[in-house]
Tab-separated table of C-alpha atoms in Angstrom:
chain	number	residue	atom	x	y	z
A	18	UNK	CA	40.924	-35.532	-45.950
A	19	UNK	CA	40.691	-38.807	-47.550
A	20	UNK	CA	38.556	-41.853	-46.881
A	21	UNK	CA	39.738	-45.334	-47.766
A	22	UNK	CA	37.374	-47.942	-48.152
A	23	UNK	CA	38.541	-51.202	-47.245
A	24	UNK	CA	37.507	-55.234	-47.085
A	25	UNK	CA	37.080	-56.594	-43.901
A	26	UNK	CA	40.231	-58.717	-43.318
A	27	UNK	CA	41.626	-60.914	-40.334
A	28	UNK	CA	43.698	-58.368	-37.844
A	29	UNK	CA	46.357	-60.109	-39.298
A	30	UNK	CA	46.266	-59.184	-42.730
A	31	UNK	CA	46.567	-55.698	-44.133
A	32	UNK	CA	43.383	-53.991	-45.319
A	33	UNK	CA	42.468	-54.048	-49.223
A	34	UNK	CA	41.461	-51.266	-51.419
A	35	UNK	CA	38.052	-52.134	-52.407
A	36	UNK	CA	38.034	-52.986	-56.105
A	37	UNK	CA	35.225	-51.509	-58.195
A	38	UNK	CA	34.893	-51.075	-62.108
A	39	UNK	CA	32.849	-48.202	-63.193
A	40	UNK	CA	30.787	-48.459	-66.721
A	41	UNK	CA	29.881	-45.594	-68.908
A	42	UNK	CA	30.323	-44.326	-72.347
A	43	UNK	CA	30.631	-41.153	-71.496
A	44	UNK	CA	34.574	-40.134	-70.718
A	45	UNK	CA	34.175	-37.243	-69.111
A	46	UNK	CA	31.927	-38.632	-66.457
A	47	UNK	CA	33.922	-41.925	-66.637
A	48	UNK	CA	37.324	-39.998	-65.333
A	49	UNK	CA	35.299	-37.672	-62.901
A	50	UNK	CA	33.943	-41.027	-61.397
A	51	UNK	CA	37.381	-42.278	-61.322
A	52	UNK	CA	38.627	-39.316	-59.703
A	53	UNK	CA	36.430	-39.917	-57.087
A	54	UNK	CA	36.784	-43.250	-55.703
A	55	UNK	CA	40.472	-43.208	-56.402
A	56	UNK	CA	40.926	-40.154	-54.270
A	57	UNK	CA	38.813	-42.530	-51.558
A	58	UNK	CA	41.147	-45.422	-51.818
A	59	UNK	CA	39.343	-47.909	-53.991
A	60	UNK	CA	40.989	-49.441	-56.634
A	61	UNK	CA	39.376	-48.369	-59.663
A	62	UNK	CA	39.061	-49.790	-63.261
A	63	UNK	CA	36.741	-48.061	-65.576
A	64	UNK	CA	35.255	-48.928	-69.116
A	65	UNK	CA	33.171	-47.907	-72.181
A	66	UNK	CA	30.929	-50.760	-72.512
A	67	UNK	CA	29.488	-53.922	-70.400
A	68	UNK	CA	31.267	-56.163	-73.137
A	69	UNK	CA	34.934	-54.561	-71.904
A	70	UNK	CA	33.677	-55.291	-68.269
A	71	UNK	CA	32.866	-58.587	-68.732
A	72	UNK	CA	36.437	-59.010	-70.064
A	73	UNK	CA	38.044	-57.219	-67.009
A	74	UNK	CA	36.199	-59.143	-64.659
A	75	UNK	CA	37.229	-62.633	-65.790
A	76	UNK	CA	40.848	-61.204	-65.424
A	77	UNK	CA	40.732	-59.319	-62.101
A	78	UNK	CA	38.510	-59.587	-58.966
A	79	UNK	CA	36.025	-57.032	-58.182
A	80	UNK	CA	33.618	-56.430	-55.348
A	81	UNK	CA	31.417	-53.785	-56.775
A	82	UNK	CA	30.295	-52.641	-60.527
A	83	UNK	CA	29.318	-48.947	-60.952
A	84	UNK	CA	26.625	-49.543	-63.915
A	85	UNK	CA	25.123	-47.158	-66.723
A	86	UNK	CA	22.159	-48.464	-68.335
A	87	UNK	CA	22.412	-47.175	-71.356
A	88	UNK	CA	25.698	-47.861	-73.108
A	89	UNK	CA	26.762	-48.691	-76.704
A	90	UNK	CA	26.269	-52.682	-77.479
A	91	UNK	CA	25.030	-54.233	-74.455
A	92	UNK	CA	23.142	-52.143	-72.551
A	93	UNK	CA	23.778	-52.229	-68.540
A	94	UNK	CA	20.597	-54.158	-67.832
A	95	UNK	CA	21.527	-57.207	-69.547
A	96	UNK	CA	25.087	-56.435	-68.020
A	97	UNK	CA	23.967	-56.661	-64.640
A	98	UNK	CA	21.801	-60.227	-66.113
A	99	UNK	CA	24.779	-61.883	-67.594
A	100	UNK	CA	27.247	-60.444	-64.813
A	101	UNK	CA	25.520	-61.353	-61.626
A	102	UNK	CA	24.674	-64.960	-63.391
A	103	UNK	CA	28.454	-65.162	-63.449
A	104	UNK	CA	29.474	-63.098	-60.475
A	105	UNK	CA	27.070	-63.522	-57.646
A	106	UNK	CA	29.245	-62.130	-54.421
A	107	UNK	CA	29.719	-59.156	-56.987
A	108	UNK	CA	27.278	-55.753	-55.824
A	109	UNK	CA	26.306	-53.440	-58.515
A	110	UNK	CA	24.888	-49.977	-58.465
A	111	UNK	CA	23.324	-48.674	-61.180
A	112	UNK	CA	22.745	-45.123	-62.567
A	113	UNK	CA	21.230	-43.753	-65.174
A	114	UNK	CA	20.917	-39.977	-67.229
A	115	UNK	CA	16.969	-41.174	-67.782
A	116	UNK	CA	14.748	-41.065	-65.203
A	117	UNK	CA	12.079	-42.554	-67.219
A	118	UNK	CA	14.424	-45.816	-67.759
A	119	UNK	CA	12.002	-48.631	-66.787
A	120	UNK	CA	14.069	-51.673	-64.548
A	121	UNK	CA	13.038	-54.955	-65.063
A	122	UNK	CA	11.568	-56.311	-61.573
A	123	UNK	CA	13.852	-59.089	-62.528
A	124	UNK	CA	16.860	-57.128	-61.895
A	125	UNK	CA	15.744	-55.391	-59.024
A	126	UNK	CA	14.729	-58.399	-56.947
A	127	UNK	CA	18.611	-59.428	-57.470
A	128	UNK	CA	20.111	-59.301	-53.839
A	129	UNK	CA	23.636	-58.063	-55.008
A	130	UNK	CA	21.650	-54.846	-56.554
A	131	UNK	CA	21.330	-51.726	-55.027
A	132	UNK	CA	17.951	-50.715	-53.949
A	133	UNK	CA	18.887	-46.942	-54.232
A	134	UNK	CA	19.112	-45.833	-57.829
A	135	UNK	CA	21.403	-43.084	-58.892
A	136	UNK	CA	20.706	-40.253	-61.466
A	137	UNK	CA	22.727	-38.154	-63.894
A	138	UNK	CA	24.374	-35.643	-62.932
A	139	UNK	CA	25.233	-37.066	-59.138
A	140	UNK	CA	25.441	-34.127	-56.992
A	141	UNK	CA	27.071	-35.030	-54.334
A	142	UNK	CA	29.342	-38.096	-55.125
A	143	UNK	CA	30.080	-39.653	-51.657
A	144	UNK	CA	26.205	-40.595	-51.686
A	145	UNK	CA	27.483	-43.171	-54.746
A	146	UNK	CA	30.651	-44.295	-52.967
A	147	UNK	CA	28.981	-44.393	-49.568
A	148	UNK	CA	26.369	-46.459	-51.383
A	149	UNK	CA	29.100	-49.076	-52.582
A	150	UNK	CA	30.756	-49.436	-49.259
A	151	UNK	CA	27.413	-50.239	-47.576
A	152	UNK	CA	26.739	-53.044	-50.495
A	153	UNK	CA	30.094	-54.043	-49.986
């Protein structure tokens, strides 16, 4: 059975895929990711590095960012810094293969972050997209 997640749009107007990118270096957990939320009706872009999602989102509008912290380059902390500077009605998740990875309180006192951090491997992979849709 498959779950789309959708804006909230006048009755009017037909219902839009949510629009999420999803950052990691890591293609094999990239394309499982992608798997995921595609197969739940969100439009899905995904990327190698916070610089090539900075770049996608000045071309295309997102509502959500799934973010690694580490990553090649810019890390996804100072992602999320420069990214939610630019992008405020933007929500981001972040996730992370560390679980000693210190957040700054800086970023977690951002409203558009998730409270609920995520940790390599996700089990159970609706907890992440449920997670979105609630942001969202």
């Amino acid at each position: 059975m498959m779950i789309e997640y959708t804006k909230n749009t006048p009755d009017t107007s037909p219902a839009e895929p949510l629009s999420i990118i999803i950052i990691d270096d890591d293609e094999s957990v990239r394309i499982s990711l992608k798997f995921h939320f595609d197969d739940c009706g969100f439009q899905t872009h995904s990327v190698e590095t916070a610089e090539e999602a900075l770049d996608l989102m000045k071309k295309v509008q997102v509502d959500a960012v799934i973010v690694d912290l580490r990553l090649p380059g810019m890390d996804g902390i100072e992602f999320i810094r420069q990214a939610s500077k630019e992008w405020s009605d933007v929500r981001y998740v972040i996730y992370t293969g560390s679980p000693i990875m210190s957040i700054p309180n800086e970023i977690l006192s951002i409203s558009s972050i998730s409270s609920k951090l995520f940790f390599k491997p996700i089990g159970n992979l609706f907890e992440l997209s449920d997670e979105v849709i609630r942001l969202v």
